[in-house]
Amino acid sequence: MTDDLPEMRASDAERERIAEVLRDALAEGRLGLEEFQERLDSAYAARTRGELVPLVRDLPQHPSGDSAVSGFEGGGSEPAPSTGRRRRWTERIGGAATSRWGVGVMGGFGRKGQWTVPRVFTALGIMGGGEIDLRDARFEDREVVIRCFALMGGMSVTVPPGLGVEVRGIGVMGGFDASGSVAGDPDAPRVVITGFTVMGGVGVVKKLPREEKKQLRDERRAQRELERRGEEESGERVRRPEIDKPHGAAGGWGHGGSGAHGSHGGTHGGDEGKSL
């Protein structure tokens, strides 16, 4: 690792590669779900390579701590993220929009699950807000615009890792979460979040899709089950000689009992001799 690595700006591909390492660690049971989510958020918020290194330093497949990012040094094109869980974005582009508006007046609205985002979606919140979840959504076109207008309210846009996001709204006594902007995967849709807020705000949250999170949880549960069975089998091998030892002792007592029985027979035979 070079001395200038901590100050070198991190690229989107490097952030995604770190994210893939963290997902694999979660699937193997090396990270808890809460710690994984914290590290994942830190990975996507990192501005330099030096901020990425500590996120994987304690993982056994990366003993040096910087191998996940050091591979990008020396020029050349950056390698693509691992394809183990790579999303098929092309399958999620196209189709008729299912909703074009979201309104929350002194209340809230939600758009989540499997819905199709239109080319332009308009969200309005007055003393209220809304939740726009894009993790399982389809997209009418490769680039869509989400316009958020909020007065004394707020909105949350949840995006999956790899999705391209650009935040460029204006806030008065409030604001838009510009840290949510990310280039995303080369074949991923691009979402532009814009609009205007007064005494309100629009936040961008990165989370794994529910199905992917469930898959990781199931893999982790299966890994734990394998480890538990391995521990039980190892314990059985250790305990088996201990079980055999009392059985051998019992056999010794039985043999001794036979000896006593033989002595008893000999005594009985002596009595019979006297009787004669």
PDB file of C-alpha atoms in Angstrom:
ATOM      1  CA  MET A   1       0.000   0.000   0.000  1.00  0.00           C
ATOM      2  CA  THR A   2       1.500   3.360  -0.982  1.00  0.00           C
ATOM      3  CA  ASP A   3       1.719   6.375   1.327  1.00  0.00           C
ATOM      4  CA  ASP A   4      -0.596   8.425  -0.865  1.00  0.00           C
ATOM      5  CA  LEU A   5      -3.347   5.784  -0.861  1.00  0.00           C
ATOM      6  CA  PRO A   6      -5.297   7.315   2.064  1.00  0.00           C
ATOM      7  CA  GLU A   7      -5.523  10.674   0.223  1.00  0.00           C
ATOM      8  CA  MET A   8      -6.347   9.219  -3.180  1.00  0.00           C
ATOM      9  CA  ARG A   9      -9.957   9.653  -4.245  1.00  0.00           C
ATOM     10  CA  ALA A  10     -11.999   6.452  -4.409  1.00  0.00           C
ATOM     11  CA  SER A  11     -13.880   5.526  -7.565  1.00  0.00           C
ATOM     12  CA  ASP A  12     -17.387   4.092  -7.815  1.00  0.00           C
ATOM     13  CA  ALA A  13     -15.939   0.764  -8.994  1.00  0.00           C
ATOM     14  CA  GLU A  14     -13.739   0.583  -5.885  1.00  0.00           C
ATOM     15  CA  ARG A  15     -16.698   1.317  -3.616  1.00  0.00           C
ATOM     16  CA  GLU A  16     -18.721  -1.406  -5.324  1.00  0.00           C
ATOM     17  CA  ARG A  17     -15.871  -3.883  -5.010  1.00  0.00           C
ATOM     18  CA  ILE A  18     -15.649  -3.221  -1.266  1.00  0.00           C
ATOM     19  CA  ALA A  19     -19.425  -3.673  -1.083  1.00  0.00           C
ATOM     20  CA  GLU A  20     -19.131  -7.084  -2.760  1.00  0.00           C
ATOM     21  CA  VAL A  21     -16.485  -8.123  -0.217  1.00  0.00           C
ATOM     22  CA  LEU A  22     -18.816  -7.100   2.608  1.00  0.00           C
ATOM     23  CA  ARG A  23     -21.737  -9.036   1.078  1.00  0.00           C
ATOM     24  CA  ASP A  24     -19.605 -12.164   0.852  1.00  0.00           C
ATOM     25  CA  ALA A  25     -18.534 -11.696   4.481  1.00  0.00           C
ATOM     26  CA  LEU A  26     -22.188 -11.430   5.535  1.00  0.00           C
ATOM     27  CA  ALA A  27     -23.087 -14.582   3.606  1.00  0.00           C
ATOM     28  CA  GLU A  28     -20.232 -16.464   5.313  1.00  0.00           C
ATOM     29  CA  GLY A  29     -21.340 -15.326   8.759  1.00  0.00           C
ATOM     30  CA  ARG A  30     -18.260 -13.175   9.370  1.00  0.00           C
ATOM     31  CA  LEU A  31     -20.351 -10.022   9.782  1.00  0.00           C
ATOM     32  CA  GLY A  32     -23.646  -9.478  11.534  1.00  0.00           C
ATOM     33  CA  LEU A  33     -26.494  -7.874   9.602  1.00  0.00           C
ATOM     34  CA  GLU A  34     -26.314  -4.631  11.584  1.00  0.00           C
ATOM     35  CA  GLU A  35     -22.540  -4.310  11.263  1.00  0.00           C
ATOM     36  CA  PHE A  36     -22.753  -5.196   7.574  1.00  0.00           C
ATOM     37  CA  GLN A  37     -25.275  -2.415   6.963  1.00  0.00           C
ATOM     38  CA  GLU A  38     -23.074   0.095   8.817  1.00  0.00           C
ATOM     39  CA  ARG A  39     -19.997  -0.853   6.810  1.00  0.00           C
ATOM     40  CA  LEU A  40     -21.945  -0.838   3.550  1.00  0.00           C
ATOM     41  CA  ASP A  41     -23.214   2.677   4.225  1.00  0.00           C
ATOM     42  CA  SER A  42     -19.661   3.780   5.065  1.00  0.00           C
ATOM     43  CA  ALA A  43     -18.367   2.218   1.840  1.00  0.00           C
ATOM     44  CA  TYR A  44     -20.770   4.137  -0.367  1.00  0.00           C
ATOM     45  CA  ALA A  45     -20.143   7.364   1.588  1.00  0.00           C
ATOM     46  CA  ALA A  46     -16.328   7.037   1.398  1.00  0.00           C
ATOM     47  CA  ARG A  47     -14.513   9.747  -0.522  1.00  0.00           C
ATOM     48  CA  THR A  48     -10.972   8.344  -0.400  1.00  0.00           C
ATOM     49  CA  ARG A  49      -9.350   4.925  -0.624  1.00  0.00           C
ATOM     50  CA  GLY A  50      -8.055   5.387   2.906  1.00  0.00           C
ATOM     51  CA  GLU A  51     -11.661   5.357   4.163  1.00  0.00           C
ATOM     52  CA  LEU A  52     -12.351   2.079   2.349  1.00  0.00           C
ATOM     53  CA  VAL A  53      -9.366   0.127   3.700  1.00  0.00           C
ATOM     54  CA  PRO A  54     -10.546  -0.266   7.349  1.00  0.00           C
ATOM     55  CA  LEU A  55     -13.881  -1.670   6.193  1.00  0.00           C
ATOM     56  CA  VAL A  56     -12.267  -4.946   5.025  1.00  0.00           C
ATOM     57  CA  ARG A  57      -9.011  -5.023   6.978  1.00  0.00           C
ATOM     58  CA  ASP A  58     -10.247  -7.599   9.527  1.00  0.00           C
ATOM     59  CA  LEU A  59     -11.688  -9.989   6.950  1.00  0.00           C
ATOM     60  CA  PRO A  60      -9.582 -13.153   6.491  1.00  0.00           C
ATOM     61  CA  GLN A  61      -9.656 -13.069   2.699  1.00  0.00           C
ATOM     62  CA  HIS A  62      -8.022  -9.647   2.846  1.00  0.00           C
ATOM     63  CA  PRO A  63      -5.242  -9.954   5.454  1.00  0.00           C
ATOM     64  CA  SER A  64      -3.432  -6.822   4.309  1.00  0.00           C
ATOM     65  CA  GLY A  65      -6.593  -4.775   4.613  1.00  0.00           C
ATOM     66  CA  ASP A  66      -5.967  -2.911   1.349  1.00  0.00           C
ATOM     67  CA  SER A  67      -5.983  -5.711  -1.223  1.00  0.00           C
ATOM     68  CA  ALA A  68      -9.564  -4.911  -2.168  1.00  0.00           C
ATOM     69  CA  VAL A  69      -8.495  -1.470  -3.382  1.00  0.00           C
ATOM     70  CA  SER A  70      -4.775  -1.853  -4.106  1.00  0.00           C
ATOM     71  CA  GLY A  71      -5.581  -3.802  -7.276  1.00  0.00           C
ATOM     72  CA  PHE A  72      -6.661  -0.534  -8.873  1.00  0.00           C
ATOM     73  CA  GLU A  73      -3.199   1.012  -8.591  1.00  0.00           C
ATOM     74  CA  GLY A  74      -0.791   1.196 -11.495  1.00  0.00           C
ATOM     75  CA  GLY A  75      -3.168   2.573 -14.111  1.00  0.00           C
ATOM     76  CA  GLY A  76      -5.196   0.664 -16.627  1.00  0.00           C
ATOM     77  CA  SER A  77      -8.906   0.093 -16.608  1.00  0.00           C
ATOM     78  CA  GLU A  78     -10.619  -0.685 -13.355  1.00  0.00           C
ATOM     79  CA  PRO A  79     -11.947  -4.222 -13.032  1.00  0.00           C
ATOM     80  CA  ALA A  80     -15.655  -4.668 -12.912  1.00  0.00           C
ATOM     81  CA  PRO A  81     -17.346  -5.609  -9.640  1.00  0.00           C
ATOM     82  CA  SER A  82     -17.748  -9.260  -8.792  1.00  0.00           C
ATOM     83  CA  THR A  83     -20.519 -10.893 -10.804  1.00  0.00           C
ATOM     84  CA  GLY A  84     -21.489 -13.286  -8.004  1.00  0.00           C
ATOM     85  CA  ARG A  85     -24.539 -11.223  -7.123  1.00  0.00           C
ATOM     86  CA  ARG A  86     -24.490  -8.731  -9.965  1.00  0.00           C
ATOM     87  CA  ARG A  87     -27.927  -7.366 -10.710  1.00  0.00           C
ATOM     88  CA  ARG A  88     -29.427  -7.802 -14.166  1.00  0.00           C
ATOM     89  CA  TRP A  89     -30.411  -4.200 -14.715  1.00  0.00           C
ATOM     90  CA  THR A  90     -31.393  -4.691 -18.336  1.00  0.00           C
ATOM     91  CA  GLU A  91     -34.252  -6.933 -17.203  1.00  0.00           C
ATOM     92  CA  ARG A  92     -35.637  -4.077 -15.092  1.00  0.00           C
ATOM     93  CA  ILE A  93     -35.823  -1.424 -17.811  1.00  0.00           C
ATOM     94  CA  GLY A  94     -39.019  -1.018 -19.809  1.00  0.00           C
ATOM     95  CA  GLY A  95     -42.752  -1.341 -19.269  1.00  0.00           C
ATOM     96  CA  ALA A  96     -45.683   0.959 -18.595  1.00  0.00           C
ATOM     97  CA  ALA A  97     -45.509   3.217 -15.545  1.00  0.00           C
ATOM     98  CA  THR A  98     -47.749   2.157 -12.676  1.00  0.00           C
ATOM     99  CA  SER A  99     -47.705   5.465 -10.777  1.00  0.00           C
ATOM    100  CA  ARG A 100     -46.798   9.032 -11.709  1.00  0.00           C
ATOM    101  CA  TRP A 101     -47.758  10.942  -8.551  1.00  0.00           C
ATOM    102  CA  GLY A 102     -47.354  10.693  -4.825  1.00  0.00           C
ATOM    103  CA  VAL A 103     -49.137  13.147  -2.517  1.00  0.00           C
ATOM    104  CA  GLY A 104     -48.926  13.498   1.235  1.00  0.00           C
ATOM    105  CA  VAL A 105     -50.880  16.352   2.885  1.00  0.00           C
ATOM    106  CA  MET A 106     -50.634  16.239   6.676  1.00  0.00           C
ATOM    107  CA  GLY A 107     -49.893  12.589   6.139  1.00  0.00           C
ATOM    108  CA  GLY A 108     -47.746  10.364   3.997  1.00  0.00           C
ATOM    109  CA  PHE A 109     -47.606   8.171   0.927  1.00  0.00           C
ATOM    110  CA  GLY A 110     -45.508   5.191  -0.087  1.00  0.00           C
ATOM    111  CA  ARG A 111     -44.292   3.655  -3.316  1.00  0.00           C
ATOM    112  CA  LYS A 112     -42.515   0.384  -2.724  1.00  0.00           C
ATOM    113  CA  GLY A 113     -42.273  -3.192  -3.870  1.00  0.00           C
ATOM    114  CA  GLN A 114     -42.584  -4.157  -7.528  1.00  0.00           C
ATOM    115  CA  TRP A 115     -43.762  -0.998  -9.245  1.00  0.00           C
ATOM    116  CA  THR A 116     -42.644   0.711 -12.452  1.00  0.00           C
ATOM    117  CA  VAL A 117     -41.112   4.159 -12.078  1.00  0.00           C
ATOM    118  CA  PRO A 118     -42.226   6.559 -14.850  1.00  0.00           C
ATOM    119  CA  ARG A 119     -39.893   8.788 -16.807  1.00  0.00           C
ATOM    120  CA  VAL A 120     -41.009  11.626 -14.523  1.00  0.00           C
ATOM    121  CA  PHE A 121     -42.435  10.958 -11.057  1.00  0.00           C
ATOM    122  CA  THR A 122     -43.715  13.907  -8.997  1.00  0.00           C
ATOM    123  CA  ALA A 123     -43.896  13.770  -5.209  1.00  0.00           C
ATOM    124  CA  LEU A 124     -45.675  16.445  -3.155  1.00  0.00           C
ATOM    125  CA  GLY A 125     -45.623  16.738   0.617  1.00  0.00           C
ATOM    126  CA  ILE A 126     -47.290  19.482   2.670  1.00  0.00           C
ATOM    127  CA  MET A 127     -46.765  19.043   6.393  1.00  0.00           C
ATOM    128  CA  GLY A 128     -46.236  15.428   5.476  1.00  0.00           C
ATOM    129  CA  GLY A 129     -44.009  13.289   3.348  1.00  0.00           C
ATOM    130  CA  GLY A 130     -43.486  10.053   1.535  1.00  0.00           C
ATOM    131  CA  GLU A 131     -41.306   7.003   1.043  1.00  0.00           C
ATOM    132  CA  ILE A 132     -40.115   6.134  -2.451  1.00  0.00           C
ATOM    133  CA  ASP A 133     -38.482   2.699  -2.519  1.00  0.00           C
ATOM    134  CA  LEU A 134     -36.666   1.722  -5.713  1.00  0.00           C
ATOM    135  CA  ARG A 135     -35.025  -1.513  -4.525  1.00  0.00           C
ATOM    136  CA  ASP A 136     -37.482  -3.835  -6.304  1.00  0.00           C
ATOM    137  CA  ALA A 137     -38.813  -1.359  -8.857  1.00  0.00           C
ATOM    138  CA  ARG A 138     -38.709  -1.446 -12.634  1.00  0.00           C
ATOM    139  CA  PHE A 139     -37.958   1.663 -14.697  1.00  0.00           C
ATOM    140  CA  GLU A 140     -39.901   2.938 -17.688  1.00  0.00           C
ATOM    141  CA  ASP A 141     -36.698   4.233 -19.255  1.00  0.00           C
ATOM    142  CA  ARG A 142     -32.954   4.065 -18.594  1.00  0.00           C
ATOM    143  CA  GLU A 143     -33.088   7.573 -17.095  1.00  0.00           C
ATOM    144  CA  VAL A 144     -35.936   8.698 -14.860  1.00  0.00           C
ATOM    145  CA  VAL A 145     -36.541  11.904 -12.912  1.00  0.00           C
ATOM    146  CA  ILE A 146     -38.076  12.078  -9.443  1.00  0.00           C
ATOM    147  CA  ARG A 147     -39.312  15.582  -8.613  1.00  0.00           C
ATOM    148  CA  CYS A 148     -39.801  16.241  -4.913  1.00  0.00           C
ATOM    149  CA  PHE A 149     -41.665  19.294  -3.589  1.00  0.00           C
ATOM    150  CA  ALA A 150     -42.000  19.547   0.175  1.00  0.00           C
ATOM    151  CA  LEU A 151     -43.330  22.237   2.520  1.00  0.00           C
ATOM    152  CA  MET A 152     -42.612  21.551   6.185  1.00  0.00           C
ATOM    153  CA  GLY A 153     -42.212  17.923   5.341  1.00  0.00           C
ATOM    154  CA  GLY A 154     -39.724  15.392   4.073  1.00  0.00           C
ATOM    155  CA  MET A 155     -39.251  12.486   1.734  1.00  0.00           C
ATOM    156  CA  SER A 156     -37.016   9.441   1.649  1.00  0.00           C
ATOM    157  CA  VAL A 157     -35.746   7.754  -1.515  1.00  0.00           C
ATOM    158  CA  THR A 158     -34.380   4.226  -0.952  1.00  0.00           C
ATOM    159  CA  VAL A 159     -32.075   2.924  -3.673  1.00  0.00           C
ATOM    160  CA  PRO A 160     -30.259  -0.403  -4.119  1.00  0.00           C
ATOM    161  CA  PRO A 161     -26.457  -0.613  -4.468  1.00  0.00           C
ATOM    162  CA  GLY A 162     -25.338  -0.161  -8.060  1.00  0.00           C
ATOM    163  CA  LEU A 163     -28.157   2.147  -9.141  1.00  0.00           C
ATOM    164  CA  GLY A 164     -26.995   5.461 -10.640  1.00  0.00           C
ATOM    165  CA  VAL A 165     -28.239   8.458  -8.648  1.00  0.00           C
ATOM    166  CA  GLU A 166     -27.840  12.211  -9.145  1.00  0.00           C
ATOM    167  CA  VAL A 167     -29.220  14.628  -6.531  1.00  0.00           C
ATOM    168  CA  ARG A 168     -29.588  18.272  -7.541  1.00  0.00           C
ATOM    169  CA  GLY A 169     -32.565  19.767  -5.707  1.00  0.00           C
ATOM    170  CA  ILE A 170     -32.768  23.115  -3.879  1.00  0.00           C
ATOM    171  CA  GLY A 171     -33.727  23.537  -0.234  1.00  0.00           C
ATOM    172  CA  VAL A 172     -34.655  26.598   1.862  1.00  0.00           C
ATOM    173  CA  MET A 173     -34.232  25.979   5.584  1.00  0.00           C
ATOM    174  CA  GLY A 174     -33.812  22.383   4.528  1.00  0.00           C
ATOM    175  CA  GLY A 175     -32.106  20.556   1.713  1.00  0.00           C
ATOM    176  CA  PHE A 176     -31.394  17.549  -0.460  1.00  0.00           C
ATOM    177  CA  ASP A 177     -28.946  14.780   0.481  1.00  0.00           C
ATOM    178  CA  ALA A 178     -26.279  15.355  -2.161  1.00  0.00           C
ATOM    179  CA  SER A 179     -24.095  12.588  -0.651  1.00  0.00           C
ATOM    180  CA  GLY A 180     -26.522  10.106  -2.192  1.00  0.00           C
ATOM    181  CA  SER A 181     -25.201  10.826  -5.683  1.00  0.00           C
ATOM    182  CA  VAL A 182     -23.301   7.880  -7.206  1.00  0.00           C
ATOM    183  CA  ALA A 183     -22.450   6.848 -10.778  1.00  0.00           C
ATOM    184  CA  GLY A 184     -23.726   3.283 -10.390  1.00  0.00           C
ATOM    185  CA  ASP A 185     -23.113   0.224 -12.567  1.00  0.00           C
ATOM    186  CA  PRO A 186     -22.456   0.808 -16.285  1.00  0.00           C
ATOM    187  CA  ASP A 187     -25.704  -0.916 -17.330  1.00  0.00           C
ATOM    188  CA  ALA A 188     -27.845   0.395 -14.453  1.00  0.00           C
ATOM    189  CA  PRO A 189     -30.667   2.935 -14.816  1.00  0.00           C
ATOM    190  CA  ARG A 190     -29.975   6.525 -13.789  1.00  0.00           C
ATOM    191  CA  VAL A 191     -32.251   8.335 -11.355  1.00  0.00           C
ATOM    192  CA  VAL A 192     -32.190  12.148 -11.127  1.00  0.00           C
ATOM    193  CA  ILE A 193     -33.669  13.497  -7.887  1.00  0.00           C
ATOM    194  CA  THR A 194     -34.601  17.152  -8.110  1.00  0.00           C
ATOM    195  CA  GLY A 195     -37.175  19.594  -6.789  1.00  0.00           C
ATOM    196  CA  PHE A 196     -37.624  22.260  -4.126  1.00  0.00           C
ATOM    197  CA  THR A 197     -38.184  22.122  -0.378  1.00  0.00           C
ATOM    198  CA  VAL A 198     -39.051  24.742   2.250  1.00  0.00           C
ATOM    199  CA  MET A 199     -38.422  23.790   5.871  1.00  0.00           C
ATOM    200  CA  GLY A 200     -38.122  20.220   4.720  1.00  0.00           C
ATOM    201  CA  GLY A 201     -35.695  17.768   3.205  1.00  0.00           C
ATOM    202  CA  VAL A 202     -35.160  14.850   0.882  1.00  0.00           C
ATOM    203  CA  GLY A 203     -32.891  12.008   1.955  1.00  0.00           C
ATOM    204  CA  VAL A 204     -31.332   9.176  -0.041  1.00  0.00           C
ATOM    205  CA  VAL A 205     -30.815   5.804   1.658  1.00  0.00           C
ATOM    206  CA  LYS A 206     -28.893   2.856   0.188  1.00  0.00           C
ATOM    207  CA  LYS A 207     -30.177  -0.580   1.188  1.00  0.00           C
ATOM    208  CA  LEU A 208     -30.063  -4.100  -0.174  1.00  0.00           C
ATOM    209  CA  PRO A 209     -33.226  -5.370  -1.887  1.00  0.00           C
ATOM    210  CA  ARG A 210     -35.389  -7.472   0.433  1.00  0.00           C
ATOM    211  CA  GLU A 211     -34.945 -10.616  -1.654  1.00  0.00           C
ATOM    212  CA  GLU A 212     -31.174 -10.230  -1.689  1.00  0.00           C
ATOM    213  CA  LYS A 213     -31.109  -9.537   2.045  1.00  0.00           C
ATOM    214  CA  LYS A 214     -33.241 -12.648   2.621  1.00  0.00           C
ATOM    215  CA  GLN A 215     -30.875 -14.687   0.439  1.00  0.00           C
ATOM    216  CA  LEU A 216     -27.868 -13.510   2.435  1.00  0.00           C
ATOM    217  CA  ARG A 217     -29.680 -14.278   5.690  1.00  0.00           C
ATOM    218  CA  ASP A 218     -30.564 -17.785   4.473  1.00  0.00           C
ATOM    219  CA  GLU A 219     -26.982 -18.415   3.385  1.00  0.00           C
ATOM    220  CA  ARG A 220     -25.737 -17.276   6.753  1.00  0.00           C
ATOM    221  CA  ARG A 221     -28.257 -19.511   8.553  1.00  0.00           C
ATOM    222  CA  ALA A 222     -27.174 -22.493   6.434  1.00  0.00           C
ATOM    223  CA  GLN A 223     -23.523 -21.751   7.211  1.00  0.00           C
ATOM    224  CA  ARG A 224     -24.272 -21.678  10.922  1.00  0.00           C
ATOM    225  CA  GLU A 225     -26.135 -24.971  10.658  1.00  0.00           C
ATOM    226  CA  LEU A 226     -23.137 -26.588   8.952  1.00  0.00           C
ATOM    227  CA  GLU A 227     -20.814 -25.250  11.653  1.00  0.00           C
ATOM    228  CA  ARG A 228     -23.162 -26.513  14.384  1.00  0.00           C
ATOM    229  CA  ARG A 229     -23.295 -29.994  12.855  1.00  0.00           C
ATOM    230  CA  GLY A 230     -19.527 -30.021  12.538  1.00  0.00           C
ATOM    231  CA  GLU A 231     -19.169 -29.116  16.221  1.00  0.00           C
ATOM    232  CA  GLU A 232     -21.653 -31.829  17.224  1.00  0.00           C
ATOM    233  CA  GLU A 233     -19.833 -34.477  15.177  1.00  0.00           C
ATOM    234  CA  SER A 234     -16.512 -33.371  16.660  1.00  0.00           C
ATOM    235  CA  GLY A 235     -18.000 -33.582  20.152  1.00  0.00           C
ATOM    236  CA  GLU A 236     -19.336 -37.075  19.483  1.00  0.00           C
ATOM    237  CA  ARG A 237     -15.874 -38.247  18.456  1.00  0.00           C
ATOM    238  CA  VAL A 238     -14.455 -36.867  21.688  1.00  0.00           C
ATOM    239  CA  ARG A 239     -17.176 -38.343  23.916  1.00  0.00           C
ATOM    240  CA  ARG A 240     -17.252 -41.824  22.352  1.00  0.00           C
ATOM    241  CA  PRO A 241     -14.145 -43.178  24.199  1.00  0.00           C
ATOM    242  CA  GLU A 242     -15.632 -41.900  27.475  1.00  0.00           C
ATOM    243  CA  ILE A 243     -18.771 -43.928  26.822  1.00  0.00           C
ATOM    244  CA  ASP A 244     -16.731 -47.047  26.032  1.00  0.00           C
ATOM    245  CA  LYS A 245     -14.710 -46.794  29.262  1.00  0.00           C
ATOM    246  CA  PRO A 246     -17.641 -47.261  31.694  1.00  0.00           C
ATOM    247  CA  HIS A 247     -18.846 -50.105  29.490  1.00  0.00           C
ATOM    248  CA  GLY A 248     -15.450 -51.794  29.818  1.00  0.00           C
ATOM    249  CA  ALA A 249     -15.552 -51.267  33.585  1.00  0.00           C
ATOM    250  CA  ALA A 250     -18.971 -52.843  33.725  1.00  0.00           C
ATOM    251  CA  GLY A 251     -17.596 -55.773  31.760  1.00  0.00           C
ATOM    252  CA  GLY A 252     -14.825 -56.080  34.333  1.00  0.00           C
ATOM    253  CA  TRP A 253     -17.356 -56.222  37.110  1.00  0.00           C
ATOM    254  CA  GLY A 254     -19.242 -58.877  35.212  1.00  0.00           C
ATOM    255  CA  HIS A 255     -16.055 -60.873  34.826  1.00  0.00           C
ATOM    256  CA  GLY A 256     -15.342 -60.469  38.496  1.00  0.00           C
ATOM    257  CA  GLY A 257     -18.858 -61.615  39.201  1.00  0.00           C
ATOM    258  CA  SER A 258     -18.152 -64.742  37.212  1.00  0.00           C
ATOM    259  CA  GLY A 259     -15.054 -65.290  39.332  1.00  0.00           C
ATOM    260  CA  ALA A 260     -17.079 -64.946  42.506  1.00  0.00           C
ATOM    261  CA  HIS A 261     -19.571 -67.345  41.098  1.00  0.00           C
ATOM    262  CA  GLY A 262     -16.733 -69.794  40.390  1.00  0.00           C
ATOM    263  CA  SER A 263     -15.492 -69.458  43.975  1.00  0.00           C
ATOM    264  CA  HIS A 264     -18.986 -70.031  45.202  1.00  0.00           C
ATOM    265  CA  GLY A 265     -19.124 -73.163  43.079  1.00  0.00           C
ATOM    266  CA  GLY A 266     -15.820 -74.336  44.508  1.00  0.00           C
ATOM    267  CA  THR A 267     -17.028 -73.823  48.066  1.00  0.00           C
ATOM    268  CA  HIS A 268     -20.227 -75.618  47.313  1.00  0.00           C
ATOM    269  CA  GLY A 269     -18.210 -78.489  45.898  1.00  0.00           C
ATOM    270  CA  GLY A 270     -16.203 -78.662  49.124  1.00  0.00           C
ATOM    271  CA  ASP A 271     -19.341 -78.881  51.202  1.00  0.00           C
ATOM    272  CA  GLU A 272     -20.533 -81.753  49.113  1.00  0.00           C
ATOM    273  CA  GLY A 273     -17.228 -83.546  49.745  1.00  0.00           C
ATOM    274  CA  LYS A 274     -17.680 -83.176  53.479  1.00  0.00           C
ATOM    275  CA  SER A 275     -21.215 -84.456  53.261  1.00  0.00           C
ATOM    276  CA  LEU A 276     -19.991 -87.602  51.680  1.00  0.00           C
TER     277      LEU A 276
END
